[in-house]
Coordinates of C-alpha atoms and ligand atoms in Angstrom, one line a residue:
M1 CA -1.9 16.5 9.5
D2 CA -4.1 13.7 11.0
C3 CA -3.2 10.9 8.7
I4 CA -3.1 7.3 10.1
F5 CA -0.6 6.1 7.3
C6 CA 1.7 9.1 8.0
K7 CA 1.7 8.0 11.7
I8 CA 2.5 4.4 10.6
A9 CA 5.3 5.7 8.4
A10 CA 6.7 7.7 11.3
G11 CA 6.5 4.7 13.7
E12 CA 3.9 6.5 15.9
I13 CA 1.3 3.8 15.2
P14 CA 2.5 0.1 15.2
S15 CA 2.3 -2.0 12.0
K16 CA 3.4 -5.5 11.0
K17 CA 6.1 -4.4 8.6
V18 CA 7.1 -6.4 5.7
Y19 CA 9.6 -4.1 4.0
E20 CA 10.9 -0.6 4.6
D21 CA 13.4 1.8 3.0
D22 CA 13.9 5.5 2.9
L23 CA 11.0 6.1 0.6
V24 CA 8.4 3.4 1.2
L25 CA 6.9 1.1 3.8
A26 CA 5.0 -2.1 3.3
F27 CA 2.9 -3.7 6.1
H28 CA 0.1 -6.1 6.6
D29 CA -3.4 -4.8 6.3
I30 CA -5.2 -4.8 9.6
Q31 CA -8.4 -6.3 8.1
P32 CA -7.1 -8.7 5.4
A33 CA -9.4 -9.4 2.5
A34 CA -7.3 -12.3 1.3
P35 CA -4.7 -14.7 2.9
T36 CA -2.0 -12.2 1.8
H37 CA -3.0 -8.6 2.0
I38 CA -0.2 -6.2 2.2
L39 CA -0.3 -2.3 1.8
V40 CA 2.7 -0.4 0.2
I41 CA 2.8 3.3 0.9
P42 CA 5.2 6.1 0.1
K43 CA 6.5 7.6 3.3
A44 CA 5.8 11.1 1.9
H45 CA 2.1 12.0 2.1
L46 CA 0.1 12.0 -1.2
S47 CA -3.7 11.8 -0.6
G48 CA -4.2 9.2 -3.5
C49 CA -3.2 8.5 -7.1
G50 CA -4.8 11.7 -8.2
D51 CA -1.9 13.5 -6.6
I52 CA 0.8 11.8 -8.7
T53 CA 2.7 14.2 -10.9
S54 CA 5.9 14.3 -13.0
E55 CA 7.5 15.7 -9.8
N56 CA 6.7 12.8 -7.5
S57 CA 5.9 9.8 -9.8
A58 CA 9.4 8.1 -9.3
V59 CA 8.2 6.8 -6.0
V60 CA 5.4 5.0 -7.7
A61 CA 7.9 3.2 -10.0
H62 CA 9.9 2.4 -6.9
I63 CA 6.7 1.1 -5.2
F64 CA 6.2 -1.4 -8.0
E65 CA 9.8 -2.6 -7.8
V66 CA 9.2 -3.2 -4.1
I67 CA 6.0 -5.1 -4.9
A68 CA 7.9 -7.4 -7.3
K69 CA 10.6 -7.9 -4.6
I70 CA 8.2 -8.6 -1.7
T71 CA 6.0 -11.0 -3.7
A72 CA 9.0 -12.9 -5.0
E73 CA 10.3 -13.3 -1.5
L74 CA 7.0 -14.5 -0.3
G75 CA 6.8 -16.9 -3.2
L76 CA 3.5 -15.3 -4.2
A77 CA 3.3 -15.9 -8.1
D78 CA -0.2 -14.6 -8.6
Y79 CA -1.6 -11.5 -7.0
R80 CA -3.5 -8.4 -7.6
V81 CA -2.4 -4.7 -7.0
V82 CA -5.1 -2.3 -6.3
T83 CA -5.3 1.4 -5.5
N84 CA -8.7 3.0 -4.7
K85 CA -9.2 6.7 -5.5
G86 CA -12.1 8.4 -3.8
E87 CA -14.7 7.3 -1.5
S88 CA -17.1 5.9 -4.0
A89 CA -14.2 3.8 -5.3
G90 CA -13.6 2.4 -1.9
Q91 CA -10.9 4.6 -0.6
S92 CA -11.0 4.9 3.3
V93 CA -7.5 6.1 4.0
F94 CA -6.5 9.2 2.2
H95 CA -2.7 8.5 1.9
L96 CA -1.7 6.8 -1.4
H97 CA -1.5 3.0 -0.9
F98 CA -1.3 0.0 -3.1
H99 CA -3.0 -3.2 -1.9
I100 CA -1.2 -6.5 -2.8
L101 CA -3.8 -9.2 -2.6
G102 CA -3.2 -12.9 -3.1
G103 CA -3.2 -16.4 -1.7
K104 CA -6.6 -17.3 -3.1
T105 CA -8.5 -17.2 -6.4
L106 CA -9.5 -13.6 -6.9
K107 CA -12.8 -13.1 -8.6
G108 CA -14.3 -10.0 -10.4
M109 CA -13.0 -6.5 -10.5
C110 CA -15.8 -4.6 -8.6
Ligands
AMP1 P1 -8.7 1.7 1.2 O1 -10.1 1.3 1.7 O2 -8.4 1.3 -0.2 O3 -8.5 3.2 1.5 O4 -7.7 0.9 2.0 C1 -7.4 1.2 3.4 C2 -6.9 -0.1 4.0 O5 -6.2 0.3 5.2 C3 -8.1 -1.0 4.5 O6 -7.9 -2.3 3.8 C4 -7.8 -1.1 6.0 O7 -8.1 -2.4 6.5 C5 -6.4 -0.7 6.1 N1 -6.0 -0.2 7.4 C6 -6.7 0.9 8.1 N2 -6.0 1.1 9.2 C7 -4.9 0.3 9.3 C8 -3.9 0.1 10.2 N3 -3.8 0.8 11.3 N4 -2.9 -0.9 9.9 C9 -3.0 -1.6 8.8 N5 -4.1 -1.4 7.8 C10 -5.0 -0.5 8.1
ZN2 ZN1 -0.4 10.5 5.1

């Protein structure tokens, strides 16, 4: 499958890693939209949040644990977590990912 985030998870494409374990990887977004802009992905491919089922949803809970850990380590008290589903919602990479955005005052929702 030609998926850029699968390649990043496999180490085939470099990334600025923030956190990694057996299930998930967090790395800096290549085009940051805020002073802190980190992406957290499951290593196993899901195309987006529409693929989450009772069979695979444990990884999403784990991702939110990792988000709490990473932000605490960075001293980032206030931040936004975003996942886009579908092109018209702004999804450009079709591998589930959660944006962590912070380090500035964030305005608006869309
Ligand atoms: P989305 O538009 O919600 O699908 O988010 C995809 C994000 O992936 C965008 O913010 C891109 O800047 C980011 N991105 C794309 N390619 C890379 C890459 N090779 N390394 C890090 N971030 C990337
Ligand atoms: Zn993938």
